Amino acid sequence: MKLLREELGFNGLIVSDATSMIGMTSFGRRKDIIPQCIASGVDMFLFTNDMQEDFQAMLQGVHDGALTEERLNEAVTRILALKASLGLHLTQADERDLGVVGSAEHLQLAAEIASKSVTLVKDTQAFYL
């Protein structure tokens, strides 16, 4: 993160890749990796397998000294700053907002975006064009 923060001057939110993917846990135990990841500069995880388990790993990381309260405060500040810049503190989501997810309009938009996007295809049936 030194390159990103210090040399390039980036002060925004750093979000991990999906933590449920094997790439993260191939380096060690999840309960050890979680606090190390935040300590090294990641501000927010993209996904979690078990919120309570990850929260306990963070607490244990602070208790063990692998993660400082100062670093946690820095990450939380960046998360709250992003939310504020998006105006998320000004409105309250309600269940009606979720009603459009999966609607015909959204499915059509998804199809249009997919048709214009790069697609990675894995040949799992040994069929070569």
Coordinates of N, CA and C in Angstrom, one line a residue:
M1 N 0.8 -1.2 0.0 CA 0.0 0.0 0.0 C 0.9 1.3 0.0
K2 N 2.2 1.1 0.3 CA 3.1 2.2 0.3 C 3.1 2.9 -1.1
L3 N 3.2 2.1 -2.1 CA 3.2 2.6 -3.5 C 1.9 3.4 -3.7
L4 N 0.8 2.8 -3.4 CA -0.5 3.5 -3.7 C -0.7 4.7 -2.8
R5 N -0.5 4.7 -1.6 CA -0.8 5.8 -0.7 C 0.3 6.9 -0.7
E6 N 1.6 6.4 -0.6 CA 2.7 7.4 -0.4 C 3.2 7.9 -1.8
E7 N 3.5 7.0 -2.7 CA 4.2 7.4 -3.9 C 3.1 7.9 -4.9
L8 N 2.0 7.4 -5.0 CA 0.9 7.8 -5.9 C 0.0 8.8 -5.3
G9 N 0.0 9.0 -4.0 CA -0.8 9.9 -3.3 C -2.3 9.6 -3.2
F10 N -2.7 8.3 -3.4 CA -4.1 7.9 -3.3 C -4.6 7.9 -1.9
N11 N -5.7 8.6 -1.7 CA -6.2 8.7 -0.4 C -7.7 8.2 -0.3
G12 N -8.1 7.4 -1.3 CA -9.4 6.9 -1.3 C -9.5 5.6 -0.6
L13 N -10.6 4.9 -0.7 CA -10.9 3.7 -0.1 C -10.3 2.5 -0.9
I14 N -9.6 1.7 -0.2 CA -9.0 0.5 -0.8 C -9.9 -0.7 -0.4
V15 N -10.4 -1.4 -1.4 CA -11.3 -2.5 -1.1 C -10.7 -3.8 -1.6
S16 N -10.7 -4.8 -0.8 CA -10.1 -6.1 -1.2 C -10.9 -6.8 -2.3
D17 N -10.3 -7.8 -2.9 CA -11.0 -8.6 -3.8 C -12.0 -9.5 -3.0
A18 N -12.7 -10.3 -3.6 CA -13.7 -11.2 -2.9 C -12.9 -12.1 -1.9
T19 N -13.1 -11.9 -0.6 CA -12.3 -12.6 0.4 C -12.8 -14.1 0.4
S20 N -13.9 -14.4 -0.2 CA -14.3 -15.8 -0.2 C -13.6 -16.7 -1.2
M21 N -12.8 -16.0 -2.1 CA -12.0 -16.7 -3.1 C -10.8 -17.3 -2.5
I22 N -10.3 -18.4 -3.1 CA -9.2 -19.1 -2.5 C -7.9 -18.4 -2.5
G23 N -7.8 -17.3 -3.3 CA -6.5 -16.6 -3.3 C -6.1 -16.0 -2.0
M24 N -7.1 -15.5 -1.2 CA -6.8 -14.9 0.1 C -6.4 -16.0 1.1
T25 N -7.1 -17.0 1.2 CA -6.9 -18.0 2.3 C -5.8 -19.0 1.9
S26 N -5.2 -18.9 0.7 CA -4.1 -19.8 0.3 C -2.8 -19.4 1.0
F27 N -2.8 -18.2 1.5 CA -1.6 -17.6 2.2 C -1.6 -17.9 3.7
G28 N -2.7 -18.4 4.2 CA -2.7 -18.7 5.7 C -4.1 -18.9 6.2
R29 N -4.3 -19.0 7.5 CA -5.6 -19.1 8.1 C -6.4 -17.8 8.0
R30 N -7.6 -17.9 7.7 CA -8.5 -16.7 7.5 C -8.4 -15.8 8.7
K31 N -8.4 -16.4 9.9 CA -8.5 -15.6 11.1 C -7.2 -14.8 11.3
D32 N -6.1 -15.2 10.7 CA -4.8 -14.5 10.7 C -4.7 -13.5 9.5
I33 N -5.3 -13.9 8.4 CA -5.2 -13.0 7.2 C -6.1 -11.8 7.3
I34 N -7.2 -11.9 7.9 CA -8.2 -10.8 8.0 C -7.5 -9.6 8.7
P35 N -7.0 -9.7 9.9 CA -6.4 -8.5 10.5 C -5.1 -8.0 9.8
Q36 N -4.3 -9.0 9.2 CA -3.1 -8.6 8.4 C -3.5 -7.8 7.2
C37 N -4.6 -8.1 6.6 CA -5.0 -7.5 5.4 C -5.4 -6.0 5.7
I38 N -6.1 -5.8 6.8 CA -6.5 -4.4 7.2 C -5.2 -3.7 7.7
A39 N -4.4 -4.3 8.4 CA -3.1 -3.7 8.9 C -2.2 -3.2 7.7
S40 N -2.3 -4.0 6.6 CA -1.4 -3.6 5.5 C -2.0 -2.5 4.6
G41 N -3.3 -2.1 4.9 CA -3.8 -1.0 4.2 C -5.1 -1.1 3.5
V42 N -5.7 -2.3 3.5 CA -7.0 -2.5 2.9 C -8.0 -1.9 3.9
D43 N -9.0 -1.2 3.4 CA -10.0 -0.5 4.3 C -11.2 -1.3 4.4
M44 N -11.6 -2.0 3.4 CA -12.9 -2.7 3.4 C -12.8 -4.0 2.7
F45 N -13.5 -5.1 3.2 CA -13.5 -6.3 2.4 C -14.7 -6.4 1.5
L46 N -14.5 -6.9 0.3 CA -15.6 -7.0 -0.7 C -16.7 -8.0 -0.2
F47 N -16.3 -9.1 0.3 CA -17.3 -10.1 0.7 C -16.8 -10.8 2.0
T48 N -17.6 -11.4 2.7 CA -17.2 -12.2 3.9 C -18.0 -13.5 3.9
N49 N -17.4 -14.5 4.4 CA -18.0 -15.8 4.6 C -18.9 -15.8 5.8
D50 N -18.4 -15.2 6.9 CA -19.1 -15.2 8.1 C -18.8 -13.9 8.9
M51 N -19.7 -13.0 8.9 CA -19.4 -11.7 9.5 C -18.9 -11.8 10.9
Q52 N -19.6 -12.6 11.7 CA -19.2 -12.7 13.1 C -17.8 -13.3 13.3
E53 N -17.5 -14.3 12.5 CA -16.1 -14.9 12.5 C -15.0 -13.9 12.1
D54 N -15.3 -13.1 11.1 CA -14.3 -12.1 10.7 C -14.2 -11.0 11.7
F55 N -15.3 -10.6 12.3 CA -15.3 -9.6 13.3 C -14.4 -10.0 14.5
Q56 N -14.6 -11.3 14.9 CA -13.8 -11.8 16.0 C -12.3 -11.9 15.6
A57 N -12.0 -12.2 14.3 CA -10.6 -12.2 13.9 C -10.0 -10.8 14.0
M58 N -10.8 -9.8 13.7 CA -10.3 -8.4 13.8 C -10.1 -8.1 15.2
L59 N -11.0 -8.4 16.1 CA -10.8 -8.1 17.5 C -9.5 -8.8 18.1
Q60 N -9.4 -10.1 17.7 CA -8.2 -10.8 18.1 C -6.9 -10.2 17.6
G61 N -7.0 -9.7 16.3 CA -5.8 -9.1 15.7 C -5.4 -7.8 16.5
V62 N -6.4 -7.1 17.0 CA -6.1 -5.9 17.8 C -5.5 -6.4 19.2
H63 N -6.1 -7.4 19.8 CA -5.7 -7.9 21.0 C -4.2 -8.4 21.0
D64 N -3.9 -9.1 19.8 CA -2.6 -9.6 19.6 C -1.5 -8.6 19.2
G65 N -2.0 -7.5 18.8 CA -1.1 -6.4 18.3 C -0.8 -6.5 16.8
A66 N -1.4 -7.3 16.1 CA -1.3 -7.4 14.7 C -1.9 -6.2 14.0
L67 N -2.9 -5.6 14.6 CA -3.7 -4.5 14.1 C -3.9 -3.5 15.1
T68 N -3.7 -2.2 14.7 CA -3.8 -1.1 15.7 C -5.2 -0.5 15.6
E69 N -5.6 0.1 16.7 CA -6.8 0.9 16.8 C -6.7 2.1 15.8
E70 N -5.6 2.7 15.8 CA -5.4 3.8 14.9 C -5.6 3.4 13.4
R71 N -5.1 2.2 13.0 CA -5.3 1.8 11.6 C -6.8 1.5 11.4
L72 N -7.5 0.9 12.4 CA -8.9 0.6 12.2 C -9.7 1.9 12.1
N73 N -9.3 2.9 12.9 CA -10.0 4.2 12.8 C -9.8 4.9 11.4
E74 N -8.6 4.7 10.9 CA -8.3 5.2 9.5 C -9.2 4.6 8.5
A75 N -9.3 3.3 8.6 CA -10.2 2.5 7.6 C -11.6 3.0 7.7
V76 N -12.1 3.1 9.0 CA -13.5 3.5 9.2 C -13.7 4.9 8.7
T77 N -12.8 5.8 8.9 CA -12.9 7.1 8.4 C -13.1 7.2 6.9
R78 N -12.3 6.4 6.2 CA -12.4 6.3 4.7 C -13.7 5.7 4.3
I79 N -14.2 4.7 5.0 CA -15.5 4.1 4.6 C -16.6 5.2 4.8
L80 N -16.6 5.9 6.0 CA -17.6 6.9 6.2 C -17.5 8.1 5.3
A81 N -16.3 8.4 4.9 CA -16.1 9.5 3.9 C -16.7 9.2 2.6
L82 N -16.5 7.9 2.2 CA -17.1 7.5 0.9 C -18.6 7.6 1.0
K83 N -19.1 7.0 2.0 CA -20.6 7.0 2.2 C -21.1 8.4 2.2
A84 N -20.4 9.4 2.9 CA -20.9 10.7 2.9 C -20.8 11.4 1.5
S85 N -19.7 11.1 0.8 CA -19.6 11.7 -0.6 C -20.7 11.2 -1.5
L86 N -21.2 10.0 -1.3 CA -22.3 9.5 -2.1 C -23.6 9.9 -1.6
G87 N -23.7 10.6 -0.4 CA -24.9 11.1 0.1 C -25.7 9.9 0.8
L88 N -25.1 8.9 1.1 CA -25.8 7.7 1.7 C -26.3 8.0 3.1
H89 N -25.8 9.0 3.7 CA -26.3 9.4 5.1 C -27.5 10.3 5.0
L90 N -27.9 10.7 3.8 CA -29.0 11.6 3.6 C -30.3 10.9 3.4
T91 N -30.3 9.7 2.9 CA -31.5 9.0 2.6 C -31.5 7.7 3.4
Q92 N -32.7 7.1 3.5 CA -32.8 5.8 4.2 C -33.4 4.9 3.2
A93 N -32.7 3.8 2.9 CA -33.2 2.8 2.0 C -34.5 2.1 2.6
D94 N -35.4 1.8 1.8 CA -36.5 1.0 2.2 C -36.8 -0.1 1.3
E95 N -37.6 -1.0 1.6 CA -37.8 -2.2 0.9 C -38.3 -2.0 -0.6
R96 N -38.9 -0.8 -0.8 CA -39.4 -0.5 -2.1 C -38.2 -0.4 -3.1
D97 N -37.1 0.1 -2.6 CA -35.9 0.3 -3.5 C -35.5 -1.1 -4.0
L98 N -35.6 -2.1 -3.3 CA -35.2 -3.5 -3.7 C -36.2 -4.1 -4.7
G99 N -37.3 -3.5 -4.9 CA -38.3 -4.1 -5.8 C -37.9 -4.0 -7.2
V100 N -37.0 -3.1 -7.6 CA -36.6 -3.0 -9.0 C -35.5 -4.0 -9.4
V101 N -34.9 -4.6 -8.4 CA -33.9 -5.6 -8.7 C -34.5 -6.8 -9.3
G102 N -34.0 -7.2 -10.4 CA -34.6 -8.4 -11.2 C -35.8 -8.0 -12.0
S103 N -36.1 -6.7 -12.1 CA -37.3 -6.3 -12.9 C -36.9 -6.4 -14.4
A104 N -37.9 -6.4 -15.3 CA -37.6 -6.5 -16.7 C -36.7 -5.5 -17.2
E105 N -36.8 -4.2 -16.7 CA -35.9 -3.1 -17.1 C -34.5 -3.4 -16.7
H106 N -34.3 -3.9 -15.5 CA -32.9 -4.2 -15.0 C -32.3 -5.4 -15.8
L107 N -33.1 -6.4 -16.1 CA -32.6 -7.6 -16.8 C -32.3 -7.2 -18.2
Q108 N -33.0 -6.3 -18.8 CA -32.7 -5.8 -20.2 C -31.4 -5.0 -20.2
L109 N -31.2 -4.1 -19.2 CA -30.0 -3.4 -19.0 C -28.8 -4.3 -18.8
A110 N -29.0 -5.3 -18.0 CA -27.9 -6.3 -17.7 C -27.5 -7.0 -19.0
A111 N -28.5 -7.3 -19.8 CA -28.2 -8.0 -21.1 C -27.4 -7.0 -22.1
E112 N -27.8 -5.8 -22.1 CA -27.1 -4.8 -23.0 C -25.7 -4.6 -22.5
I113 N -25.5 -4.5 -21.2 CA -24.1 -4.3 -20.7 C -23.3 -5.5 -21.0
A114 N -23.9 -6.7 -20.8 CA -23.1 -8.0 -21.0 C -22.7 -8.1 -22.5
S115 N -23.6 -7.7 -23.4 CA -23.3 -7.8 -24.8 C -22.2 -6.9 -25.3
K116 N -21.9 -5.8 -24.5 CA -20.9 -4.9 -24.8 C -19.6 -5.1 -24.0
S117 N -19.6 -6.1 -23.1 CA -18.5 -6.3 -22.2 C -17.6 -7.4 -22.7
V118 N -16.4 -7.4 -22.2 CA -15.4 -8.5 -22.4 C -15.9 -9.7 -21.6
T119 N -15.9 -10.9 -22.2 CA -16.3 -12.1 -21.6 C -15.2 -13.1 -21.6
L120 N -14.9 -13.6 -20.5 CA -13.9 -14.7 -20.4 C -14.6 -16.0 -20.4
V121 N -14.3 -16.9 -21.4 CA -14.9 -18.1 -21.5 C -13.9 -19.2 -21.3
K122 N -14.2 -20.2 -20.4 CA -13.3 -21.3 -20.1 C -13.9 -22.5 -20.8
D123 N -13.0 -23.1 -21.7 CA -13.4 -24.3 -22.4 C -13.4 -25.5 -21.5
T124 N -14.5 -25.9 -20.9 CA -14.5 -27.0 -19.9 C -14.8 -28.3 -20.6
Q125 N -15.2 -28.3 -21.9 CA -15.6 -29.5 -22.6 C -14.7 -29.8 -23.7
A126 N -13.5 -29.2 -23.7 CA -12.4 -29.5 -24.7 C -13.0 -29.3 -26.1
F127 N -13.8 -28.2 -26.3 CA -14.3 -27.9 -27.6 C -13.6 -26.7 -28.1
Y128 N -12.8 -26.8 -29.1 CA -12.0 -25.7 -29.7 C -12.6 -25.2 -30.9
L129 N -12.7 -23.9 -31.1 CA -13.2 -23.3 -32.3 C -12.1 -23.1 -33.3

